[in-house]
Structures are given as C-alpha cells and as structure tokens.
Amino acid sequence: MLVIVTYDVSTESKEGRRRLRRVAKTCERMGQRVQKSVFECQLDETQFEALERDLLEEINLAEDNLRFYRLTEPYQMKIKQYGTFRSIDFAGALVV
Amino acid sequence: MLVIVTYDVSTESKEGRRRLRRVAKTCERMGQRVQKSVFECQLDETQFEALERDLLEEINLAEDNLRFYRLTEPYQMKIKQYGTFRSIDFAGALVV
C-alpha cells in the first residue's frame, strides 16, 4: 500500500528541533521525501506498523501532529505535483 | 472527491512569506486545514480545477512545491492522525 506521511513538529524548543530531525530520519528510512514534511512510502502492513510505532516514539503528542493517509490497491489516488521538487518514481506509479 | 493539498513555499524572502499566506488563504476557502501546510478538501471537479488554478497563480514554480493527492469514491484511503490538532469532521468520513 501507499502511505502518505505528513507531520507538523513544533520547533520552538531545541527539543522540538531534535524531534523534527529524528522524525524526518525515520521517514527517510521508509519512503520518499516529496516535501519538507511529506513522505510517500510504499509499505506492507508490517512495515507500516513499524513506521507508525517508530514515529509515535519520536513525536510529542501534546505539541506535534502526525497524519497517515493510507491507501490500499487498487489505488484510487492520483498524484499531481508542481514546482521545484521532482519525486523520484521509485515505485513506477506514484507520479502522474 | 477528497483532495489532500500539501505545499512547501520558500519563505526566505518577503515575497515568499507573502506567497505562503496567500496559498494558505486560498486553501482555507476550499477545505479543512489539518496541518500547517496540509489541507483536506471535499471538492467536485469544477472546484478542484478552480483550486488548482488559483494555487498555480500564487506559487512560484521555481521555488515552491505543490502536491495534490486526489481520490475518487469509493475512498480507499484511511486517515490516521495523532497529536495536537484534531481535524473537524466536516464531511463525516474523513477522520478514522
């Protein structure tokens, strides 16, 4: 399945900026960065659970926000993008 | 359909910060803000085209990035979220 991960991490404190780096690093291991805080990840159920667990260990629920948009095949989703960053087409079907 | 709009707007210049405000304002007219630069919009085809056109007028393609994740019914998508911001369930089916 394709999982879109988006996050807002509060960066007012040093601790928050540290969380932000760790959240990004965790996502980088599992998917493709398409914006500063948006990742597209092609995952199976086990990988998704691992990613979710890892991210929940990093974020502060009182200050941050984390969202998963999770799709199962057949993908009903279409992706359109404009601007500077070109997503790497790592799964053959992500970029329209 | 449900459209997830995400954007990165370069805020290094005054002009960029102005673009960021205008992009957010445009999205606010059409949907629900769920993160700083993530909106969920329930739109028909005409509304989607209007939103896309309006946003393309605001962003700078050389500096910013704009993505649309577009779904048609039946929604194969599931949304999971954690943390501070609770999305308003404005369409009855957005929040799992």
Coordinates of C-alpha atoms in Angstrom, one line a residue, chain A residues 1-75:
Chain A
M1 CA 0.0 0.0 0.0
L2 CA 1.0 3.6 -0.4
V3 CA 1.1 5.7 2.8
I4 CA 1.4 9.4 2.7
V5 CA 3.0 10.6 5.9
T6 CA 2.7 14.3 6.9
Y7 CA 3.8 15.9 10.1
D8 CA 3.9 19.2 12.0
V9 CA 6.6 19.2 14.7
S10 CA 6.8 22.2 16.9
T11 CA 10.3 23.6 16.5
E12 CA 10.1 26.4 19.2
S13 CA 12.3 24.5 21.5
K14 CA 15.7 22.8 21.0
E15 CA 14.0 19.5 21.9
G16 CA 11.4 20.1 19.2
R17 CA 14.0 20.7 16.5
R18 CA 15.6 17.5 17.6
R19 CA 12.3 15.6 17.3
L20 CA 11.9 17.1 13.8
R21 CA 15.3 15.8 12.7
R22 CA 14.5 12.3 14.1
V23 CA 11.0 12.2 12.6
A24 CA 12.5 13.1 9.2
K25 CA 15.2 10.5 9.6
T26 CA 12.7 7.8 10.5
C27 CA 10.6 8.6 7.4
E28 CA 13.7 8.7 5.2
R29 CA 14.4 5.1 6.0
M30 CA 10.9 4.0 4.8
G31 CA 10.0 6.2 1.9
Q32 CA 10.5 9.0 -0.5
R33 CA 10.6 12.6 0.7
V34 CA 8.4 14.7 -1.5
Q35 CA 8.2 17.9 0.6
K36 CA 9.8 19.1 3.8
S37 CA 7.4 17.2 5.9
V38 CA 5.6 15.0 3.5
F39 CA 6.8 11.5 2.6
E40 CA 5.4 8.8 0.3
C41 CA 6.0 5.3 1.5
Q42 CA 5.3 2.0 -0.2
L43 CA 4.8 -0.4 2.7
D44 CA 3.4 -3.7 3.6
E45 CA 1.3 -4.0 6.8
T46 CA 4.3 -4.9 9.0
Q47 CA 6.4 -2.0 7.7
F48 CA 3.5 0.4 8.2
E49 CA 3.1 -0.8 11.8
A50 CA 6.8 -0.4 12.4
L51 CA 6.8 3.1 10.9
E52 CA 3.8 4.1 13.0
R53 CA 5.4 2.8 16.1
D54 CA 8.8 4.4 15.4
L55 CA 7.2 7.8 14.7
L56 CA 5.0 7.6 17.8
E57 CA 8.1 7.1 19.8
E58 CA 9.6 10.3 18.4
I59 CA 6.7 12.8 18.4
N60 CA 5.3 14.7 21.3
L61 CA 1.5 14.2 21.2
A62 CA 1.0 17.5 23.1
E63 CA 2.9 19.6 20.6
D64 CA 3.1 17.8 17.3
N65 CA 0.8 16.4 14.8
L66 CA 1.2 13.3 12.6
R67 CA -1.0 12.1 9.9
F68 CA -1.1 9.0 7.7
Y69 CA -3.1 8.8 4.5
R70 CA -3.2 5.1 3.8
L71 CA -4.3 3.5 0.5
T72 CA -4.9 0.0 -0.5
E73 CA -4.8 -1.3 -4.0
P74 CA -6.2 -0.6 -6.4
Y75 CA -5.1 3.0 -5.8

